[in-house]
Amino acid sequence: MRERLEKIQSQGLEKIECAKSVEELQAVRKSLTGKKSELSEVLKSLGSLPQESRKEVGIQATEIKNIFLEKLKEKEEQLIAAKSVLDEPIDLTLPGTSINRGTLHPVTQMCYDLNDAFLSLGFEVFSEDDISSEKFAFDNLNFAPDHPARQMMDTYWIDGTQDKSANERLCLRPHLTGASVRYLMKHGAPARFVYPGRVYRNESVDSGHERAFFQYEALIVDHDFSFSSGMVMIQTILEKVFGREVNVRMREGFFPFTEPGYEIDMECLVCGGKGCKVCKHNGWLEIMPGGVIHPNVLRAANLDPDEWTGFYVNIGLERLVMMRYGVDDIRLFHSADLRFLNQFK
């Protein structure tokens, strides 16, 4: 039995040394230490051996198995270290493998494009916190005390402050317009600035509406700024964003912070003005309210309305992106679905 074990050891070590790959070594491991290996058969036959030789044979067989395991581990490490990264020669003339890189969210990219467009026209970019107050979100903007927008059905009021008023009553900002007074109080007039950011509305979600979405507001305050100049500004910005002339129309609209106020629509680029669910089948999409700044808003900003005037536009960023790429559901932008977002790389 001793001679048999010595033969198993010598042949096993030779097989380990001759293995040329990790896969081949795994086969050798199974043949030397597996349940059906010759060494296992010797261990299983210990019961049939004379009593005086069982211990000696068992110790020798166990030692051989441990030697095999140690040599197998060493050989595996050698094969892994020596294995080439590529099994085939490298052809340096072939193009490299592309790297999967991230990119800007399409809404963020639209915001940056608008920043570039407005900066080229001499505007400043301004921002504020997402949490506002009743004073800046409503009082300073000429909202009536009983205006529906002040109710919890429209505005997210911060818990614990809903029974207070003015600066002490806090909310997630329902629009960006309150930032205009904050900016004017700090910087005065004349002023020419934009302020992008997320706003929050307690409303039903559908293909054209979200509870949390992005706006992009622009305001000019000067001694003499004509309404026609505001219209030219709108057309110029849209042309810069879409790279071509865009059909625009204006309708009368009421907003507490403007006098007069207008709804500014652009021809739906998803359907080309033919009508679809995005534009509610009328060929036009409301993209921004706007108008002349109300005298009461100027007074709240400590400006004399007899000396100063201004012009607002408030752009819905997601809707512009929908027009740019032909997307028909605003909810896709907030879904975090990589199948959708990967299209904008």
mmCIF file of C-alpha atoms in Angstrom:
data_model
loop_
_atom_site.group_PDB
_atom_site.id
_atom_site.type_symbol
_atom_site.label_atom_id
_atom_site.label_comp_id
_atom_site.label_asym_id
_atom_site.label_seq_id
_atom_site.Cartn_x
_atom_site.Cartn_y
_atom_site.Cartn_z
ATOM 1 C CA MET A 1 0.000 0.000 0.000
ATOM 2 C CA ARG A 2 2.908 2.310 0.762
ATOM 3 C CA GLU A 3 4.282 1.827 -2.767
ATOM 4 C CA ARG A 4 0.828 2.540 -4.224
ATOM 5 C CA LEU A 5 0.558 5.777 -2.292
ATOM 6 C CA GLU A 6 4.040 6.862 -3.381
ATOM 7 C CA LYS A 7 3.076 6.175 -6.990
ATOM 8 C CA ILE A 8 -0.161 8.210 -6.592
ATOM 9 C CA GLN A 9 1.875 11.081 -5.167
ATOM 10 C CA SER A 10 4.540 11.125 -7.875
ATOM 11 C CA GLN A 11 2.024 10.839 -10.732
ATOM 12 C CA GLY A 12 -0.228 13.482 -9.151
ATOM 13 C CA LEU A 13 2.545 16.021 -8.750
ATOM 14 C CA GLU A 14 3.548 15.425 -12.377
ATOM 15 C CA LYS A 15 -0.026 16.091 -13.562
ATOM 16 C CA ILE A 16 -0.169 19.319 -11.564
ATOM 17 C CA GLU A 17 3.099 20.532 -13.021
ATOM 18 C CA CYS A 18 2.029 19.730 -16.578
ATOM 19 C CA ALA A 19 -1.273 21.670 -16.390
ATOM 20 C CA LYS A 20 -1.209 24.534 -18.927
ATOM 21 C CA SER A 21 -4.377 26.428 -17.971
ATOM 22 C CA VAL A 22 -6.677 27.060 -15.041
ATOM 23 C CA GLU A 23 -9.384 24.968 -16.680
ATOM 24 C CA GLU A 24 -6.957 22.050 -17.165
ATOM 25 C CA LEU A 25 -5.820 22.397 -13.551
ATOM 26 C CA GLN A 26 -9.417 22.128 -12.338
ATOM 27 C CA ALA A 27 -9.726 18.797 -14.114
ATOM 28 C CA VAL A 28 -6.481 17.643 -12.462
ATOM 29 C CA ARG A 29 -7.809 18.772 -9.052
ATOM 30 C CA LYS A 30 -10.924 16.658 -9.517
ATOM 31 C CA SER A 31 -8.936 13.593 -10.587
ATOM 32 C CA LEU A 32 -6.559 13.847 -7.599
ATOM 33 C CA THR A 33 -8.809 14.948 -4.731
ATOM 34 C CA GLY A 34 -12.358 14.263 -5.912
ATOM 35 C CA LYS A 35 -14.689 11.629 -4.485
ATOM 36 C CA LYS A 36 -13.827 9.209 -7.288
ATOM 37 C CA SER A 37 -10.068 9.813 -7.205
ATOM 38 C CA GLU A 38 -7.630 6.994 -6.535
ATOM 39 C CA LEU A 39 -6.568 8.630 -3.263
ATOM 40 C CA SER A 40 -10.178 8.697 -2.046
ATOM 41 C CA GLU A 41 -10.514 5.042 -2.919
ATOM 42 C CA VAL A 42 -7.486 4.269 -0.685
ATOM 43 C CA LEU A 43 -9.055 6.175 2.216
ATOM 44 C CA LYS A 44 -12.348 4.333 1.754
ATOM 45 C CA SER A 45 -10.535 0.959 1.894
ATOM 46 C CA LEU A 46 -8.869 1.575 5.268
ATOM 47 C CA GLY A 47 -11.480 -0.582 6.988
ATOM 48 C CA SER A 48 -10.378 -3.646 5.041
ATOM 49 C CA LEU A 49 -6.701 -3.277 6.005
ATOM 50 C CA PRO A 50 -5.048 -5.069 8.904
ATOM 51 C CA GLN A 51 -5.433 -3.202 12.205
ATOM 52 C CA GLU A 52 -1.707 -2.537 12.565
ATOM 53 C CA SER A 53 -1.372 -0.735 9.147
ATOM 54 C CA ARG A 54 -4.595 1.322 9.116
ATOM 55 C CA LYS A 55 -3.155 4.269 11.058
ATOM 56 C CA GLU A 56 0.056 4.451 9.031
ATOM 57 C CA VAL A 57 -1.771 4.292 5.677
ATOM 58 C CA GLY A 58 -4.375 6.869 6.813
ATOM 59 C CA ILE A 59 -1.702 9.343 7.914
ATOM 60 C CA GLN A 60 0.280 8.890 4.673
ATOM 61 C CA ALA A 61 -2.825 9.300 2.468
ATOM 62 C CA THR A 62 -3.893 12.468 4.336
ATOM 63 C CA GLU A 63 -0.421 13.952 3.976
ATOM 64 C CA ILE A 64 -0.459 13.290 0.224
ATOM 65 C CA LYS A 65 -3.871 14.956 -0.101
ATOM 66 C CA ASN A 66 -2.583 18.037 1.749
ATOM 67 C CA ILE A 67 0.472 18.120 -0.526
ATOM 68 C CA PHE A 68 -1.810 17.988 -3.574
ATOM 69 C CA LEU A 69 -3.967 20.852 -2.262
ATOM 70 C CA GLU A 70 -0.935 23.012 -1.546
ATOM 71 C CA LYS A 71 0.636 22.361 -4.979
ATOM 72 C CA LEU A 72 -2.691 22.927 -6.735
ATOM 73 C CA LYS A 73 -3.019 26.337 -5.073
ATOM 74 C CA GLU A 74 0.539 27.330 -6.004
ATOM 75 C CA LYS A 75 0.053 26.206 -9.607
ATOM 76 C CA GLU A 76 -3.248 28.077 -9.898
ATOM 77 C CA GLU A 77 -1.609 31.307 -8.720
ATOM 78 C CA GLN A 78 1.189 30.836 -11.253
ATOM 79 C CA LEU A 79 -1.251 30.251 -14.119
ATOM 80 C CA ILE A 80 -3.364 33.278 -13.207
ATOM 81 C CA ALA A 81 -0.308 35.515 -12.932
ATOM 82 C CA ALA A 82 1.046 34.308 -16.268
ATOM 83 C CA LYS A 83 -2.282 34.475 -18.133
ATOM 84 C CA SER A 84 -2.350 37.213 -20.785
ATOM 85 C CA VAL A 85 -5.083 39.814 -20.582
ATOM 86 C CA LEU A 86 -5.915 39.055 -24.189
ATOM 87 C CA ASP A 87 -5.773 35.568 -25.697
ATOM 88 C CA GLU A 88 -5.153 37.042 -29.141
ATOM 89 C CA PRO A 89 -2.564 39.559 -30.353
ATOM 90 C CA ILE A 90 -3.568 43.210 -30.136
ATOM 91 C CA ASP A 91 -4.325 44.957 -33.440
ATOM 92 C CA LEU A 92 -3.476 48.601 -32.761
ATOM 93 C CA THR A 93 -5.146 49.712 -36.003
ATOM 94 C CA LEU A 94 -8.627 48.754 -34.722
ATOM 95 C CA PRO A 95 -10.792 51.445 -33.056
ATOM 96 C CA GLY A 96 -10.896 51.317 -29.271
ATOM 97 C CA THR A 97 -13.837 50.147 -27.187
ATOM 98 C CA SER A 98 -16.161 53.006 -26.329
ATOM 99 C CA ILE A 99 -16.501 53.943 -22.659
ATOM 100 C CA ASN A 100 -20.011 54.085 -21.243
ATOM 101 C CA ARG A 101 -20.107 57.644 -19.895
ATOM 102 C CA GLY A 102 -22.827 59.588 -18.160
ATOM 103 C CA THR A 103 -24.301 62.771 -19.563
ATOM 104 C CA LEU A 104 -26.375 65.744 -18.518
ATOM 105 C CA HIS A 105 -30.084 65.228 -17.953
ATOM 106 C CA PRO A 106 -31.957 66.798 -20.907
ATOM 107 C CA VAL A 107 -33.687 69.290 -18.587
ATOM 108 C CA THR A 108 -30.315 70.332 -17.137
ATOM 109 C CA GLN A 109 -28.906 70.691 -20.644
ATOM 110 C CA MET A 110 -31.847 72.907 -21.630
ATOM 111 C CA CYS A 111 -31.227 75.051 -18.551
ATOM 112 C CA TYR A 112 -27.565 75.484 -19.519
ATOM 113 C CA ASP A 113 -28.529 76.351 -23.102
ATOM 114 C CA LEU A 114 -30.918 79.023 -21.838
ATOM 115 C CA ASN A 115 -28.233 80.352 -19.496
ATOM 116 C CA ASP A 116 -25.874 80.726 -22.448
ATOM 117 C CA ALA A 117 -28.553 82.448 -24.511
ATOM 118 C CA PHE A 118 -29.504 84.936 -21.790
ATOM 119 C CA LEU A 119 -25.898 85.586 -20.744
ATOM 120 C CA SER A 120 -25.178 86.541 -24.348
ATOM 121 C CA LEU A 121 -27.924 89.177 -24.024
ATOM 122 C CA GLY A 122 -26.395 90.671 -20.876
ATOM 123 C CA PHE A 123 -28.491 88.884 -18.235
ATOM 124 C CA GLU A 124 -27.290 87.675 -14.839
ATOM 125 C CA VAL A 125 -28.130 84.191 -13.470
ATOM 126 C CA PHE A 126 -29.698 84.212 -9.991
ATOM 127 C CA SER A 127 -30.871 81.423 -7.651
ATOM 128 C CA GLU A 128 -32.547 81.048 -4.255
ATOM 129 C CA ASP A 129 -33.625 78.313 -1.825
ATOM 130 C CA ASP A 130 -36.463 75.903 -2.593
ATOM 131 C CA ILE A 131 -38.230 76.924 0.637
ATOM 132 C CA SER A 132 -39.983 80.269 0.433
ATOM 133 C CA SER A 133 -42.534 82.125 2.551
ATOM 134 C CA GLU A 134 -46.035 83.456 2.096
ATOM 135 C CA LYS A 135 -44.621 86.975 1.988
ATOM 136 C CA PHE A 136 -42.373 86.325 -1.031
ATOM 137 C CA ALA A 137 -44.504 83.667 -2.743
ATOM 138 C CA PHE A 138 -47.797 85.576 -2.512
ATOM 139 C CA ASP A 139 -47.919 88.859 -0.541
ATOM 140 C CA ASN A 140 -45.187 90.662 -2.499
ATOM 141 C CA LEU A 141 -46.657 89.452 -5.797
ATOM 142 C CA ASN A 142 -50.054 91.078 -5.356
ATOM 143 C CA PHE A 143 -51.969 87.843 -4.634
ATOM 144 C CA ALA A 144 -55.284 88.566 -2.925
ATOM 145 C CA PRO A 145 -55.613 87.258 0.670
ATOM 146 C CA ASP A 146 -58.282 84.755 -0.445
ATOM 147 C CA HIS A 147 -56.562 83.695 -3.669
ATOM 148 C CA PRO A 148 -57.000 79.902 -4.276
ATOM 149 C CA ALA A 149 -53.245 79.432 -4.795
ATOM 150 C CA ARG A 150 -52.715 80.113 -1.092
ATOM 151 C CA GLN A 151 -54.742 77.013 -0.171
ATOM 152 C CA MET A 152 -53.210 73.614 0.652
ATOM 153 C CA MET A 153 -54.929 72.186 -2.427
ATOM 154 C CA ASP A 154 -52.379 74.100 -4.539
ATOM 155 C CA THR A 155 -49.357 74.863 -2.337
ATOM 156 C CA TYR A 156 -47.222 72.618 -0.118
ATOM 157 C CA TRP A 157 -47.071 74.433 3.220
ATOM 158 C CA ILE A 158 -44.377 73.412 5.705
ATOM 159 C CA ASP A 159 -45.830 71.526 8.661
ATOM 160 C CA GLY A 160 -46.077 73.692 11.773
ATOM 161 C CA THR A 161 -46.192 77.005 9.880
ATOM 162 C CA GLN A 162 -49.510 76.733 8.016
ATOM 163 C CA ASP A 163 -51.359 78.695 10.732
ATOM 164 C CA LYS A 164 -48.866 81.584 10.644
ATOM 165 C CA SER A 165 -48.549 84.389 8.105
ATOM 166 C CA ALA A 166 -46.128 86.425 6.002
ATOM 167 C CA ASN A 167 -42.449 85.562 6.623
ATOM 168 C CA GLU A 168 -43.298 82.959 9.272
ATOM 169 C CA ARG A 169 -45.556 80.888 7.018
ATOM 170 C CA LEU A 170 -43.190 78.692 4.990
ATOM 171 C CA CYS A 171 -43.814 76.637 1.856
ATOM 172 C CA LEU A 172 -42.083 74.819 -0.951
ATOM 173 C CA ARG A 173 -41.941 77.532 -3.562
ATOM 174 C CA PRO A 174 -44.934 77.173 -5.923
ATOM 175 C CA HIS A 175 -43.240 79.362 -8.553
ATOM 176 C CA LEU A 176 -40.005 81.288 -9.083
ATOM 177 C CA THR A 177 -41.555 84.737 -9.357
ATOM 178 C CA GLY A 178 -41.083 85.514 -5.659
ATOM 179 C CA ALA A 179 -37.335 85.586 -6.281
ATOM 180 C CA SER A 180 -37.768 88.703 -8.425
ATOM 181 C CA VAL A 181 -38.689 90.857 -5.429
ATOM 182 C CA ARG A 182 -35.897 89.309 -3.369
ATOM 183 C CA TYR A 183 -33.369 90.139 -6.105
ATOM 184 C CA LEU A 184 -34.644 93.695 -6.657
ATOM 185 C CA MET A 185 -34.632 94.446 -2.927
ATOM 186 C CA LYS A 186 -30.973 93.433 -2.802
ATOM 187 C CA HIS A 187 -29.643 94.758 -6.129
ATOM 188 C CA GLY A 188 -32.102 97.484 -7.088
ATOM 189 C CA ALA A 189 -32.794 98.639 -10.648
ATOM 190 C CA PRO A 190 -32.108 98.644 -13.548
ATOM 191 C CA ALA A 191 -31.961 94.857 -13.559
ATOM 192 C CA ARG A 192 -31.735 92.103 -16.140
ATOM 193 C CA PHE A 193 -31.601 88.599 -14.699
ATOM 194 C CA VAL A 194 -32.850 85.007 -14.979
ATOM 195 C CA TYR A 195 -33.457 82.483 -12.215
ATOM 196 C CA PRO A 196 -33.886 78.764 -12.956
ATOM 197 C CA GLY A 197 -35.067 76.227 -10.383
ATOM 198 C CA ARG A 198 -37.502 73.529 -9.298
ATOM 199 C CA VAL A 199 -40.999 74.431 -8.125
ATOM 200 C CA TYR A 200 -43.703 72.417 -6.385
ATOM 201 C CA ARG A 201 -47.455 72.265 -6.981
ATOM 202 C CA ASN A 202 -50.095 70.100 -5.308
ATOM 203 C CA GLU A 203 -51.793 68.992 -8.512
ATOM 204 C CA SER A 204 -52.689 65.853 -10.457
ATOM 205 C CA VAL A 205 -49.935 64.281 -12.537
ATOM 206 C CA ASP A 206 -50.536 63.517 -16.213
ATOM 207 C CA SER A 207 -48.587 63.571 -19.485
ATOM 208 C CA GLY A 208 -48.311 67.362 -19.351
ATOM 209 C CA HIS A 209 -48.168 68.131 -15.617
ATOM 210 C CA GLU A 210 -45.931 67.215 -12.671
ATOM 211 C CA ARG A 211 -45.971 67.998 -8.943
ATOM 212 C CA ALA A 212 -42.289 68.946 -8.956
ATOM 213 C CA PHE A 213 -40.968 70.473 -12.150
ATOM 214 C CA PHE A 214 -38.500 73.067 -13.422
ATOM 215 C CA GLN A 215 -39.157 76.657 -14.355
ATOM 216 C CA TYR A 216 -36.914 79.277 -15.869
ATOM 217 C CA GLU A 217 -37.924 82.864 -15.213
ATOM 218 C CA ALA A 218 -36.527 86.037 -16.751
ATOM 219 C CA LEU A 219 -37.133 89.646 -15.743
ATOM 220 C CA ILE A 220 -36.065 92.989 -17.128
ATOM 221 C CA VAL A 221 -36.597 96.171 -15.077
ATOM 222 C CA ASP A 222 -35.686 99.501 -16.654
ATOM 223 C CA HIS A 223 -36.870 103.069 -17.104
ATOM 224 C CA ASP A 224 -38.388 102.398 -20.474
ATOM 225 C CA PHE A 225 -38.865 98.860 -21.773
ATOM 226 C CA SER A 226 -41.502 98.373 -24.437
ATOM 227 C CA PHE A 227 -43.795 95.388 -24.755
ATOM 228 C CA SER A 228 -42.587 94.808 -28.320
ATOM 229 C CA SER A 229 -39.023 94.508 -27.002
ATOM 230 C CA GLY A 230 -40.217 91.725 -24.698
ATOM 231 C CA MET A 231 -41.755 89.889 -27.625
ATOM 232 C CA VAL A 232 -38.520 90.156 -29.605
ATOM 233 C CA MET A 233 -36.628 88.774 -26.593
ATOM 234 C CA ILE A 234 -38.944 85.728 -26.451
ATOM 235 C CA GLN A 235 -38.575 84.987 -30.159
ATOM 236 C CA THR A 236 -34.792 85.414 -29.973
ATOM 237 C CA ILE A 237 -34.442 83.011 -27.045
ATOM 238 C CA LEU A 238 -36.610 80.331 -28.667
ATOM 239 C CA GLU A 239 -34.673 80.641 -31.908
ATOM 240 C CA LYS A 240 -31.389 80.175 -30.023
ATOM 241 C CA VAL A 241 -32.737 77.114 -28.170
ATOM 242 C CA PHE A 242 -34.267 75.326 -31.179
ATOM 243 C CA GLY A 243 -31.840 76.554 -33.837
ATOM 244 C CA ARG A 244 -34.635 77.840 -36.087
ATOM 245 C CA GLU A 245 -37.524 80.260 -36.115
ATOM 246 C CA VAL A 246 -40.476 79.162 -33.969
ATOM 247 C CA ASN A 247 -44.067 80.281 -34.422
ATOM 248 C CA VAL A 248 -45.261 82.126 -31.312
ATOM 249 C CA ARG A 249 -48.584 83.657 -30.334
ATOM 250 C CA MET A 250 -49.744 85.640 -27.313
ATOM 251 C CA ARG A 251 -53.119 85.506 -25.571
ATOM 252 C CA GLU A 252 -54.511 87.664 -22.840
ATOM 253 C CA GLY A 253 -54.011 86.121 -19.402
ATOM 254 C CA PHE A 254 -54.389 87.168 -15.802
ATOM 255 C CA PHE A 255 -51.583 86.905 -13.270
ATOM 256 C CA PRO A 256 -51.573 88.913 -10.039
ATOM 257 C CA PHE A 257 -47.975 90.025 -10.569
ATOM 258 C CA THR A 258 -48.447 91.398 -14.125
ATOM 259 C CA GLU A 259 -50.496 94.209 -15.629
ATOM 260 C CA PRO A 260 -51.224 93.408 -18.391
ATOM 261 C CA GLY A 261 -50.514 89.664 -18.440
ATOM 262 C CA TYR A 262 -50.229 87.251 -21.364
ATOM 263 C CA GLU A 263 -50.144 83.541 -22.098
ATOM 264 C CA ILE A 264 -47.342 82.880 -24.555
ATOM 265 C CA ASP A 265 -47.759 79.797 -26.772
ATOM 266 C CA MET A 266 -45.520 78.165 -29.338
ATOM 267 C CA GLU A 267 -46.531 75.890 -32.164
ATOM 268 C CA CYS A 268 -46.321 72.273 -30.986
ATOM 269 C CA LEU A 269 -43.169 70.736 -32.447
ATOM 270 C CA VAL A 270 -44.198 67.213 -31.449
ATOM 271 C CA CYS A 271 -47.013 67.147 -33.998
ATOM 272 C CA GLY A 272 -46.005 70.129 -36.142
ATOM 273 C CA GLY A 273 -49.155 72.008 -35.193
ATOM 274 C CA LYS A 274 -51.510 69.231 -36.333
ATOM 275 C CA GLY A 275 -52.702 68.343 -32.815
ATOM 276 C CA CYS A 276 -51.620 65.678 -30.318
ATOM 277 C CA LYS A 277 -52.083 64.779 -26.653
ATOM 278 C CA VAL A 278 -49.210 67.045 -25.635
ATOM 279 C CA CYS A 279 -50.890 70.161 -27.053
ATOM 280 C CA LYS A 280 -54.380 68.826 -26.254
ATOM 281 C CA HIS A 281 -55.052 68.475 -29.977
ATOM 282 C CA ASN A 282 -55.080 72.207 -30.767
ATOM 283 C CA GLY A 283 -51.602 72.532 -32.295
ATOM 284 C CA TRP A 284 -50.304 75.032 -29.717
ATOM 285 C CA LEU A 285 -48.575 74.562 -26.368
ATOM 286 C CA GLU A 286 -48.478 77.057 -23.519
ATOM 287 C CA ILE A 287 -44.811 77.408 -22.624
ATOM 288 C CA MET A 288 -44.648 80.590 -20.598
ATOM 289 C CA PRO A 289 -46.827 83.180 -18.938
ATOM 290 C CA GLY A 290 -45.517 86.701 -19.112
ATOM 291 C CA GLY A 291 -46.350 90.355 -19.101
ATOM 292 C CA VAL A 292 -45.536 93.763 -17.703
ATOM 293 C CA ILE A 293 -44.553 93.742 -14.031
ATOM 294 C CA HIS A 294 -47.392 94.968 -11.784
ATOM 295 C CA PRO A 295 -46.830 98.326 -9.983
ATOM 296 C CA ASN A 296 -47.561 96.688 -6.610
ATOM 297 C CA VAL A 297 -44.700 94.235 -7.158
ATOM 298 C CA LEU A 298 -42.341 97.127 -7.853
ATOM 299 C CA ARG A 299 -43.521 98.827 -4.675
ATOM 300 C CA ALA A 300 -42.859 95.630 -2.688
ATOM 301 C CA ALA A 301 -39.299 95.761 -4.058
ATOM 302 C CA ASN A 302 -38.960 99.415 -2.903
ATOM 303 C CA LEU A 303 -39.064 100.733 -6.495
ATOM 304 C CA ASP A 304 -41.183 103.621 -7.764
ATOM 305 C CA PRO A 305 -43.607 102.309 -10.470
ATOM 306 C CA ASP A 306 -43.747 105.818 -11.950
ATOM 307 C CA GLU A 307 -40.030 105.573 -12.653
ATOM 308 C CA TRP A 308 -39.513 101.896 -13.409
ATOM 309 C CA THR A 309 -41.252 99.286 -15.518
ATOM 310 C CA GLY A 310 -40.452 95.683 -16.378
ATOM 311 C CA PHE A 311 -41.280 92.554 -18.342
ATOM 312 C CA TYR A 312 -41.615 88.947 -17.063
ATOM 313 C CA VAL A 313 -41.433 85.590 -18.811
ATOM 314 C CA ASN A 314 -41.695 82.261 -16.977
ATOM 315 C CA ILE A 315 -40.605 79.250 -19.026
ATOM 316 C CA GLY A 316 -41.568 75.645 -18.331
ATOM 317 C CA LEU A 317 -38.264 73.819 -18.920
ATOM 318 C CA GLU A 318 -39.723 70.323 -19.340
ATOM 319 C CA ARG A 319 -42.135 71.563 -21.996
ATOM 320 C CA LEU A 320 -39.312 73.109 -23.995
ATOM 321 C CA VAL A 321 -37.387 69.835 -23.798
ATOM 322 C CA MET A 322 -40.508 67.970 -24.945
ATOM 323 C CA MET A 323 -40.604 70.258 -27.985
ATOM 324 C CA ARG A 324 -36.881 69.865 -28.675
ATOM 325 C CA TYR A 325 -36.921 66.048 -28.705
ATOM 326 C CA GLY A 326 -40.548 65.250 -29.543
ATOM 327 C CA VAL A 327 -41.280 63.682 -26.138
ATOM 328 C CA ASP A 328 -45.007 63.288 -25.462
ATOM 329 C CA ASP A 329 -45.015 62.584 -21.690
ATOM 330 C CA ILE A 330 -43.453 64.888 -19.080
ATOM 331 C CA ARG A 331 -43.350 62.064 -16.512
ATOM 332 C CA LEU A 332 -40.517 60.367 -18.415
ATOM 333 C CA PHE A 333 -38.080 63.099 -17.360
ATOM 334 C CA HIS A 334 -38.559 62.236 -13.674
ATOM 335 C CA SER A 335 -38.787 58.458 -14.044
ATOM 336 C CA ALA A 336 -35.010 57.752 -13.742
ATOM 337 C CA ASP A 337 -35.547 55.165 -16.497
ATOM 338 C CA LEU A 338 -32.107 54.656 -18.066
ATOM 339 C CA ARG A 339 -33.686 53.287 -21.246
ATOM 340 C CA PHE A 340 -35.185 56.741 -21.757
ATOM 341 C CA LEU A 341 -32.260 58.830 -20.501
ATOM 342 C CA ASN A 342 -29.643 56.942 -22.548
ATOM 343 C CA GLN A 343 -31.194 58.399 -25.704
ATOM 344 C CA PHE A 344 -29.791 61.833 -24.843
ATOM 345 C CA LYS A 345 -26.098 60.909 -24.746
#
